[in-house]
Tab-separated table of C-alpha atoms in Angstrom:
chain	number	residue	atom	x	y	z
A	2	MET	CA	133.871	15.095	89.077
A	3	VAL	CA	132.329	11.707	88.202
A	4	ASN	CA	128.506	11.688	88.127
A	5	GLY	CA	128.513	14.695	90.443
A	6	ALA	CA	130.980	13.082	92.887
A	7	VAL	CA	134.641	13.809	93.456
A	8	ASP	CA	137.021	11.438	91.654
A	9	VAL	CA	138.976	10.612	94.806
A	10	PRO	CA	141.765	8.557	93.147
A	11	LEU	CA	142.478	11.348	90.646
A	12	GLU	CA	142.407	14.050	93.311
A	13	TYR	CA	144.654	11.941	95.511
A	14	VAL	CA	147.214	11.746	92.687
A	15	ARG	CA	147.060	15.507	92.195
A	16	LEU	CA	147.448	16.072	95.919
A	17	GLY	CA	150.495	13.829	96.096
A	18	LEU	CA	152.120	15.660	93.199
A	19	ARG	CA	151.519	18.968	94.982
A	20	PHE	CA	153.489	17.738	97.989
A	21	ASP	CA	156.478	17.217	95.718
A	22	ARG	CA	156.436	20.931	94.964
A	23	LEU	CA	156.962	21.654	98.659
A	24	GLU	CA	159.476	18.851	99.321
A	25	GLU	CA	161.392	17.562	96.326
A	26	GLY	CA	161.640	13.797	96.511
A	27	PHE	CA	158.287	13.357	98.243
A	28	VAL	CA	157.044	11.656	95.082
A	29	ASP	CA	159.202	8.572	94.939
A	30	ALA	CA	157.766	7.466	91.595
A	31	TYR	CA	155.125	8.704	89.170
A	32	THR	CA	154.079	6.646	86.163
A	33	GLY	CA	150.805	8.316	85.280
A	34	ASP	CA	149.638	10.774	82.640
A	35	ARG	CA	152.269	13.473	82.168
A	36	ARG	CA	149.515	15.997	81.536
A	37	ILE	CA	148.314	15.605	85.116
A	38	ARG	CA	151.772	16.361	86.457
A	39	ALA	CA	152.179	19.293	84.069
A	40	ALA	CA	148.834	20.737	85.157
A	41	VAL	CA	149.821	20.489	88.819
A	42	ALA	CA	153.147	22.171	88.047
A	43	ASP	CA	151.254	25.085	86.461
A	44	GLU	CA	149.039	25.640	89.513
A	45	PRO	CA	149.726	28.465	91.988
A	46	ALA	CA	152.307	27.422	94.555
A	47	PRO	CA	150.664	25.225	97.198
A	48	THR	CA	150.843	25.901	100.920
A	49	PRO	CA	150.929	23.257	103.657
A	50	GLU	CA	147.649	24.582	105.023
A	51	LYS	CA	145.902	24.152	101.675
A	52	LEU	CA	147.270	20.640	101.271
A	53	ARG	CA	146.147	19.763	104.793
A	54	ASP	CA	142.624	20.948	104.032
A	55	GLN	CA	142.573	19.098	100.707
A	56	ALA	CA	143.628	15.876	102.421
A	57	ARG	CA	140.892	16.296	105.007
A	58	GLY	CA	138.338	16.965	102.287
A	59	LEU	CA	139.270	13.790	100.426
A	60	LEU	CA	139.094	11.783	103.651
A	61	ARG	CA	135.507	13.003	104.078
A	62	GLU	CA	134.717	12.072	100.476
A	63	LEU	CA	135.837	8.504	101.153
A	64	ASP	CA	132.933	8.075	103.564
A	65	SER	CA	130.462	8.279	100.678
A	66	THR	CA	132.445	6.784	97.815
A	67	ASP	CA	131.340	3.591	96.084
A	68	LEU	CA	134.912	2.339	95.655
A	69	PRO	CA	135.563	-1.243	96.861
A	70	HIS	CA	136.741	-1.579	100.459
A	71	PRO	CA	140.414	-2.443	99.662
A	72	ARG	CA	140.764	0.746	97.607
A	73	VAL	CA	139.083	2.824	100.301
A	74	ALA	CA	141.327	1.350	103.005
A	75	HIS	CA	144.434	2.048	100.935
A	76	LEU	CA	143.408	5.612	100.133
A	77	ARG	CA	142.351	6.326	103.715
A	78	GLY	CA	145.746	5.284	105.003
A	79	GLN	CA	147.572	7.328	102.368
A	80	LEU	CA	145.458	10.449	102.925
A	81	THR	CA	145.805	10.215	106.707
A	82	ALA	CA	149.570	10.221	106.260
A	83	LEU	CA	149.436	13.183	103.866
A	84	GLU	CA	147.258	15.164	106.280
A	85	CYS	CA	149.868	14.626	109.011
A	86	THR	CA	152.728	15.603	106.697
A	87	ALA	CA	150.920	18.820	105.781
A	88	ARG	CA	150.400	19.675	109.453
A	89	LYS	CA	154.108	19.156	110.127
A	90	MET	CA	155.029	21.276	107.110
A	91	ALA	CA	152.756	23.994	108.448
A	92	GLY	CA	154.661	24.002	111.718
A	93	GLU	CA	151.934	22.395	113.800
A	94	PRO	CA	153.271	20.391	116.765
A	95	VAL	CA	153.111	16.657	116.096
A	96	GLY	CA	154.745	14.194	118.484
A	97	PHE	CA	157.187	11.785	116.858
A	98	ARG	CA	155.280	8.660	117.820
A	99	ASP	CA	152.019	10.210	116.597
A	100	GLU	CA	153.784	11.128	113.357
A	101	VAL	CA	154.955	7.546	112.850
A	102	ARG	CA	151.478	6.176	113.617
A	103	ALA	CA	149.846	8.521	111.099
A	104	TYR	CA	152.400	7.695	108.419
A	105	PHE	CA	152.735	3.941	108.814
A	106	GLN	CA	149.823	2.587	110.936
A	107	VAL	CA	152.152	1.171	113.607
A	108	ASP	CA	153.123	2.115	117.157
A	109	VAL	CA	156.809	2.269	118.039
A	110	SER	CA	158.713	1.841	121.276
A	111	LEU	CA	162.286	1.307	122.407
A	112	GLY	CA	163.702	-2.158	121.945
A	113	ASP	CA	164.679	-4.511	124.751
A	114	GLU	CA	168.361	-4.265	125.636
A	115	ALA	CA	168.227	-7.826	126.996
A	116	THR	CA	167.358	-8.966	123.470
A	117	TYR	CA	170.315	-7.021	122.113
A	118	ALA	CA	172.586	-8.572	124.743
A	119	ALA	CA	171.404	-12.054	123.713
A	120	ALA	CA	172.235	-11.222	120.080
A	121	HIS	CA	175.699	-10.128	121.205
A	122	ALA	CA	176.134	-13.444	123.016
A	123	ALA	CA	175.190	-15.354	119.861
A	124	LEU	CA	177.709	-13.333	117.862
A	125	GLU	CA	180.385	-13.998	120.514
A	126	GLU	CA	180.068	-17.721	119.771
A	127	LEU	CA	180.202	-17.244	116.003
A	128	LEU	CA	183.160	-14.820	116.070
A	129	PRO	CA	185.683	-16.159	118.585
A	130	GLY	CA	189.080	-14.574	119.107
A	131	SER	CA	190.818	-11.813	121.006
A	132	GLY	CA	189.604	-8.244	121.420
A	133	THR	CA	186.119	-6.908	122.080
A	134	LEU	CA	183.071	-8.208	120.236
A	135	ALA	CA	182.831	-4.892	118.393
A	136	GLU	CA	186.440	-5.281	117.209
A	137	ARG	CA	185.904	-8.892	116.103
A	138	TYR	CA	182.641	-8.004	114.366
A	139	ALA	CA	184.367	-5.125	112.575
A	140	GLN	CA	187.172	-7.466	111.525
A	141	HIS	CA	184.616	-9.957	110.199
A	142	ARG	CA	182.890	-7.204	108.224
A	143	ARG	CA	186.210	-6.000	106.784
A	144	ARG	CA	186.984	-9.522	105.570
A	145	GLU	CA	183.723	-9.444	103.648
A	146	GLU	CA	184.295	-6.061	101.997
A	147	CYS	CA	183.807	-6.069	98.262
A	148	PRO	CA	186.703	-4.415	96.405
A	149	PRO	CA	185.353	-1.148	94.915
A	150	ALA	CA	186.544	-2.186	91.449
A	151	LYS	CA	184.395	-5.337	91.702
A	152	LEU	CA	181.270	-3.714	93.185
A	153	GLU	CA	179.363	-3.065	89.982
A	154	GLU	CA	180.269	-6.461	88.527
A	155	ALA	CA	179.124	-8.223	91.712
A	156	VAL	CA	175.829	-6.329	91.702
A	157	HIS	CA	175.147	-7.316	88.096
A	158	ALA	CA	175.972	-10.982	88.739
A	159	LEU	CA	173.670	-11.186	91.750
A	160	SER	CA	170.947	-9.279	89.904
A	161	SER	CA	171.076	-11.697	86.976
A	162	ALA	CA	170.905	-14.740	89.253
A	163	LEU	CA	168.018	-13.324	91.287
A	164	ARG	CA	166.189	-12.188	88.165
A	165	ASP	CA	166.162	-15.739	86.820
A	166	ARG	CA	164.600	-16.994	90.046
A	167	VAL	CA	162.025	-14.200	90.259
A	168	ARG	CA	160.925	-14.514	86.640
A	169	SER	CA	160.305	-18.190	87.260
A	170	ALA	CA	158.511	-17.814	90.608
A	171	TYR	CA	156.558	-14.579	90.168
A	172	GLY	CA	156.435	-13.677	86.512
A	173	LEU	CA	157.574	-10.395	85.027
A	174	PRO	CA	157.025	-8.685	81.650
A	175	ASP	CA	159.666	-9.588	79.078
A	176	VAL	CA	160.534	-5.911	78.630
A	177	GLU	CA	161.356	-5.220	82.300
A	178	THR	CA	164.875	-3.995	83.002
A	179	VAL	CA	167.041	-2.569	85.790
A	180	ALA	CA	170.041	-0.306	85.206
A	181	TYR	CA	172.573	0.054	88.029
A	182	GLU	CA	174.878	2.950	88.852
A	183	VAL	CA	177.360	3.622	91.654
A	184	VAL	CA	176.944	7.007	93.379
A	185	THR	CA	178.298	8.865	96.434
A	186	ASP	CA	177.192	11.487	98.973
A	187	LYS	CA	173.779	9.994	99.749
A	188	PRO	CA	172.120	9.228	103.128
A	189	TRP	CA	171.110	5.707	102.032
A	190	SER	CA	172.947	2.577	100.810
A	191	GLY	CA	170.743	1.929	97.773
A	192	PHE	CA	167.775	3.537	96.041
A	193	ASN	CA	165.335	2.391	93.367
A	194	TYR	CA	164.142	5.023	90.905
A	195	TYR	CA	161.194	3.491	89.097
A	196	ALA	CA	160.532	5.186	85.760
A	197	GLY	CA	157.445	3.278	84.657
A	198	ASP	CA	157.070	0.988	81.655
A	199	TYR	CA	158.789	-1.716	83.731
A	200	ARG	CA	162.102	0.166	83.958
A	201	SER	CA	164.129	0.974	87.079
A	202	ARG	CA	167.392	2.718	87.800
A	203	VAL	CA	169.058	1.505	90.998
A	204	ALA	CA	171.731	3.663	92.605
A	205	ILE	CA	174.286	1.990	94.903
A	206	ASN	CA	175.975	4.361	97.368
A	207	ALA	CA	179.729	3.801	97.610
A	208	ASP	CA	180.347	6.210	100.514
A	209	LEU	CA	180.879	3.276	102.872
A	210	PRO	CA	182.212	-0.181	101.947
A	211	HIS	CA	179.754	-2.808	100.764
A	212	ARG	CA	180.131	-6.365	102.045
A	213	THR	CA	179.771	-9.426	99.868
A	214	SER	CA	177.283	-10.895	102.372
A	215	GLN	CA	175.174	-7.724	102.263
A	216	LEU	CA	175.052	-7.312	98.489
A	217	PRO	CA	172.545	-10.159	97.899
A	218	HIS	CA	170.147	-8.476	100.335
A	219	LEU	CA	170.676	-5.096	98.684
A	220	VAL	CA	170.003	-6.374	95.169
A	221	ALA	CA	167.002	-8.423	96.288
A	222	HIS	CA	165.668	-5.385	98.164
A	223	GLU	CA	165.996	-2.904	95.318
A	224	SER	CA	165.267	-5.169	92.358
A	225	TYR	CA	164.364	-8.862	92.462
A	226	PRO	CA	161.902	-9.510	94.092
A	227	GLY	CA	161.853	-6.145	95.891
A	228	HIS	CA	161.010	-2.638	94.747
A	229	HIS	CA	161.447	-3.107	91.004
A	230	THR	CA	159.414	-6.315	90.989
A	231	GLU	CA	156.650	-4.796	93.105
A	232	HIS	CA	156.405	-1.724	90.866
A	233	CYS	CA	156.274	-3.916	87.756
A	234	ARG	CA	153.617	-6.246	89.148
A	235	LYS	CA	151.427	-3.388	90.378
A	236	GLU	CA	151.799	-1.457	87.119
A	237	MET	CA	150.879	-4.577	85.173
A	238	GLY	CA	147.902	-5.450	87.405
A	239	LEU	CA	146.477	-2.589	89.451
A	240	VAL	CA	147.270	0.146	86.913
A	241	GLU	CA	147.076	-1.353	83.408
A	242	ARG	CA	144.542	-4.125	84.022
A	243	ASP	CA	142.378	-2.614	86.795
A	244	HIS	CA	142.863	1.111	86.048
A	245	HIS	CA	143.467	2.037	89.702
A	246	LEU	CA	144.850	5.518	89.157
A	247	GLU	CA	146.060	5.915	92.743
A	248	HIS	CA	148.846	3.416	92.086
A	249	THR	CA	150.477	5.623	89.454
A	250	VAL	CA	152.063	7.661	92.251
A	251	PHE	CA	154.222	6.382	95.114
A	252	LEU	CA	154.593	8.787	98.028
A	253	VAL	CA	157.141	8.929	100.838
A	254	ASN	CA	156.016	8.657	104.479
A	255	THR	CA	152.806	6.760	103.789
A	256	PRO	CA	151.611	3.247	104.709
A	257	GLU	CA	152.540	1.894	101.280
A	258	CYS	CA	156.186	2.643	102.151
A	259	LEU	CA	156.122	0.366	105.186
A	260	MET	CA	154.617	-2.354	103.047
A	261	ALA	CA	157.174	-1.830	100.277
A	262	GLU	CA	160.222	-1.768	102.553
A	263	GLY	CA	159.073	-4.772	104.569
A	264	LEU	CA	158.429	-6.674	101.348
A	265	ALA	CA	161.827	-5.694	99.961
A	266	ASP	CA	163.677	-6.663	103.151
A	267	LEU	CA	162.092	-10.105	102.864
A	268	GLY	CA	163.142	-10.350	99.222
A	269	LEU	CA	166.112	-12.676	99.640
A	270	GLU	CA	164.075	-14.966	101.879
A	271	ALA	CA	161.288	-15.081	99.293
A	272	ALA	CA	163.589	-15.595	96.296
A	273	VAL	CA	166.190	-17.964	97.775
A	274	GLY	CA	165.305	-18.752	101.397
A	275	ASP	CA	167.486	-20.878	103.667
A	276	GLY	CA	170.859	-21.456	102.105
A	277	TRP	CA	171.133	-17.970	100.603
A	278	GLY	CA	174.684	-17.673	101.952
A	279	PRO	CA	176.180	-20.623	100.046
A	280	TRP	CA	174.053	-19.652	97.032
A	281	ALA	CA	175.524	-16.126	97.018
A	282	ALA	CA	179.028	-17.498	97.581
A	283	GLU	CA	178.680	-19.622	94.459
A	284	VAL	CA	177.508	-16.653	92.361
A	285	LEU	CA	180.336	-14.438	93.583
A	286	ALA	CA	182.990	-17.125	93.237
A	287	ASP	CA	182.708	-16.797	89.451
A	288	LEU	CA	184.060	-13.251	89.891
A	289	GLY	CA	186.940	-14.348	92.090
A	290	LEU	CA	185.221	-13.064	95.237
A	291	ARG	CA	185.373	-15.289	98.304
A	292	LEU	CA	182.496	-15.468	100.781
A	293	ASP	CA	181.994	-17.927	103.624
A	294	GLY	CA	178.297	-18.281	102.873
A	295	GLU	CA	177.388	-20.520	105.772
A	296	LEU	CA	179.036	-18.217	108.331
A	297	ALA	CA	177.538	-15.141	106.679
A	298	GLU	CA	174.055	-16.615	106.952
A	299	ARG	CA	174.504	-17.562	110.606
A	300	VAL	CA	175.965	-14.170	111.527
A	301	ALA	CA	173.120	-12.359	109.757
A	302	ALA	CA	170.544	-14.413	111.684
A	303	ALA	CA	172.286	-13.774	115.011
A	304	ALA	CA	172.556	-10.036	114.345
A	305	ALA	CA	168.981	-9.606	113.070
A	306	PRO	CA	167.543	-8.437	116.440
A	307	LEU	CA	169.996	-5.527	116.346
A	308	ASN	CA	168.150	-4.006	113.374
A	309	ARG	CA	165.752	-2.448	115.882
A	310	VAL	CA	168.550	-0.340	117.385
A	311	ARG	CA	168.187	2.045	114.430
A	312	GLN	CA	164.595	2.775	115.437
A	313	ASP	CA	165.717	3.290	119.031
A	314	ALA	CA	168.015	5.983	117.687
A	315	ALA	CA	165.143	7.781	115.958
A	316	ILE	CA	162.981	7.637	119.097
A	317	MET	CA	165.848	8.923	121.229
A	318	LEU	CA	166.510	11.801	118.836
A	319	HIS	CA	162.991	12.930	118.028
A	320	ASP	CA	160.901	11.795	120.992
A	321	GLN	CA	163.275	11.896	123.941
A	322	GLY	CA	165.491	14.801	122.887
A	323	ALA	CA	168.761	12.906	123.195
A	324	SER	CA	171.919	14.484	121.788
A	325	ALA	CA	173.483	13.286	118.549
A	326	ASP	CA	176.555	12.131	120.501
A	327	ASP	CA	174.455	10.005	122.862
A	328	VAL	CA	172.534	8.493	119.974
A	329	ALA	CA	175.742	7.712	118.082
A	330	ALA	CA	177.103	6.032	121.210
A	331	HIS	CA	173.907	3.951	121.484
A	332	LEU	CA	174.272	2.851	117.869
A	333	GLN	CA	177.923	1.953	118.328
A	334	ARG	CA	177.290	0.032	121.565
A	335	TRP	CA	174.343	-2.091	120.506
A	336	SER	CA	174.613	-2.220	116.692
A	337	LEU	CA	178.366	-2.823	116.930
A	338	VAL	CA	178.978	-0.322	114.137
A	339	SER	CA	181.910	2.017	113.651
A	340	HIS	CA	181.765	5.711	114.427
A	341	ASP	CA	181.674	6.521	110.688
A	342	ARG	CA	178.731	4.191	110.097
A	343	ALA	CA	176.902	5.605	113.121
A	344	VAL	CA	177.378	9.104	111.722
A	345	GLN	CA	176.056	7.940	108.341
A	346	GLN	CA	172.967	6.509	110.058
A	347	LEU	CA	172.467	9.777	111.949
A	348	ARG	CA	172.545	11.611	108.647
A	349	PHE	CA	169.562	9.565	107.511
A	350	LEU	CA	167.741	9.899	110.842
A	351	THR	CA	168.077	13.694	110.889
A	352	HIS	CA	167.129	14.311	107.246
A	353	PRO	CA	163.829	16.278	107.206
A	354	LEU	CA	162.195	13.923	104.717
A	355	TRP	CA	163.581	10.659	106.061
A	356	ARG	CA	163.673	11.109	109.849
A	357	ALA	CA	160.732	8.760	110.542
A	358	TYR	CA	161.424	6.420	107.641
A	359	ILE	CA	163.604	3.966	109.560
A	360	THR	CA	160.364	2.537	110.979
A	361	THR	CA	159.449	1.168	107.553
A	362	TYR	CA	162.448	-1.161	107.690
A	363	VAL	CA	162.152	-2.190	111.331
A	364	GLU	CA	158.398	-2.541	111.777
A	365	GLY	CA	157.811	-3.381	108.119
A	366	TYR	CA	160.091	-6.399	108.245
A	367	ASP	CA	158.709	-7.658	111.563
A	368	LEU	CA	155.086	-7.197	110.502
A	369	LEU	CA	155.403	-8.911	107.136
A	370	ALA	CA	157.706	-11.658	108.399
A	371	GLY	CA	155.078	-12.542	111.001
A	372	TRP	CA	152.364	-12.469	108.348
A	373	LEU	CA	154.338	-14.766	106.046
A	374	ALA	CA	154.981	-17.157	108.911
A	375	ALA	CA	151.249	-17.203	109.758
A	376	ARG	CA	150.273	-18.497	106.308
A	377	PRO	CA	148.271	-21.729	106.016
A	378	ALA	CA	150.435	-24.820	106.361
A	379	ASP	CA	149.831	-25.863	102.753
A	380	GLN	CA	150.554	-22.434	101.224
A	381	PRO	CA	154.045	-21.902	99.737
A	382	VAL	CA	155.929	-18.753	100.704
A	383	ALA	CA	155.901	-17.632	97.057
A	384	ASP	CA	152.102	-17.660	96.903
A	385	ARG	CA	151.792	-15.579	100.064
A	386	PHE	CA	154.549	-13.199	98.947
A	387	LEU	CA	152.791	-12.702	95.604
A	388	ARG	CA	149.933	-11.006	97.452
A	389	LEU	CA	152.386	-8.373	98.671
A	390	LEU	CA	153.534	-7.764	95.115
A	391	ASP	CA	150.042	-7.562	93.638
A	392	GLU	CA	147.510	-6.333	96.206
A	393	PRO	CA	147.096	-2.891	97.814
A	394	LEU	CA	147.483	-4.341	101.308
A	395	THR	CA	147.889	-1.949	104.245
A	396	PRO	CA	149.822	-2.471	107.494
A	397	ALA	CA	146.505	-2.468	109.374
A	398	ARG	CA	145.100	-5.186	107.097
A	399	VAL	CA	148.227	-7.334	107.442
A	400	ALA	CA	148.178	-6.994	111.225
A	401	GLU	CA	144.512	-8.011	111.238
A	402	GLU	CA	145.165	-11.071	109.063
A	403	THR	CA	148.116	-12.100	111.233
A	404	ARG	CA	145.972	-11.993	114.377
A	405	ALA	CA	143.119	-13.959	112.752
């Protein structure tokens, strides 16, 4: 209690930590007082119903709090998502699209197959030859595969090059550091584990081959100027300078995830921009790795509309009741991926914790890309992007600013 009122940021942190006791991994990162986490761990085991009621109680408290509007908007979005998660954990029926809306403040729908067909036509021109487009695209991807023995070295080289650019453009504490490790048997391609004190551990999943044209995006997404950079900037500003306790915990399936993933997917554009393909080719050439950077950049741009197919798959599975085989076939047809990669994507889409999360990549990228493009004509991309790194913006706020 603060002056007779509930300390909503503190209670929000405690509530988020309680969710992690019901679903390990729900707390993506916690950098706050260890005594708070220890106290929550010593509490009686929580139930979904109790967490639901606590979320609702904190939402009511927000109506009378004297916190500034940006903090209230952030906390309201986070608590709305937690209330929905608790209802799902309690077994209450929640439609998939309603679930996504509560988590991420966006509405989802199936993509336009005509748009996918146009992307296929663009790829046909870039990848001429015999065989089907899927076969030629697969052959192109195989040519770009990074030898497993070179994967870690390539990641470090790209990380160092991106770090130099990000330190210059956005500023980072001298003590910040990222450690990389190669892992297997995970439903994702990469994951940032932020430990606080400006330190991250980034795991790279080697279950499926990594391509030299994809590695720059992966490193930018997880580290510079993506997740690691965002965590560092927010810890330095919102937490240490402004003492906003709510930013000591990062929770899965909340609006801040859509913001974080959209920001991270725009990382290479923000750090390098046009010409990232030749830039990456030059970095990798020092390791004896060959990449046709110009072609890679053009292929990535042509294939970009196909990113939405992954969200189609989630809607088909969880909203329309489609079978796993039908969804895998949809992924293979429109995303032009192999059966093994489609199965890997299904693993992510059917994971209890991650089933709705694909929306953060699809809608997050589109929302923030549109917002960046709508910046004033005299504002550099870096200045606009810095707001994403530093401010507690919500998807609703970004959509509002984009429409203005």
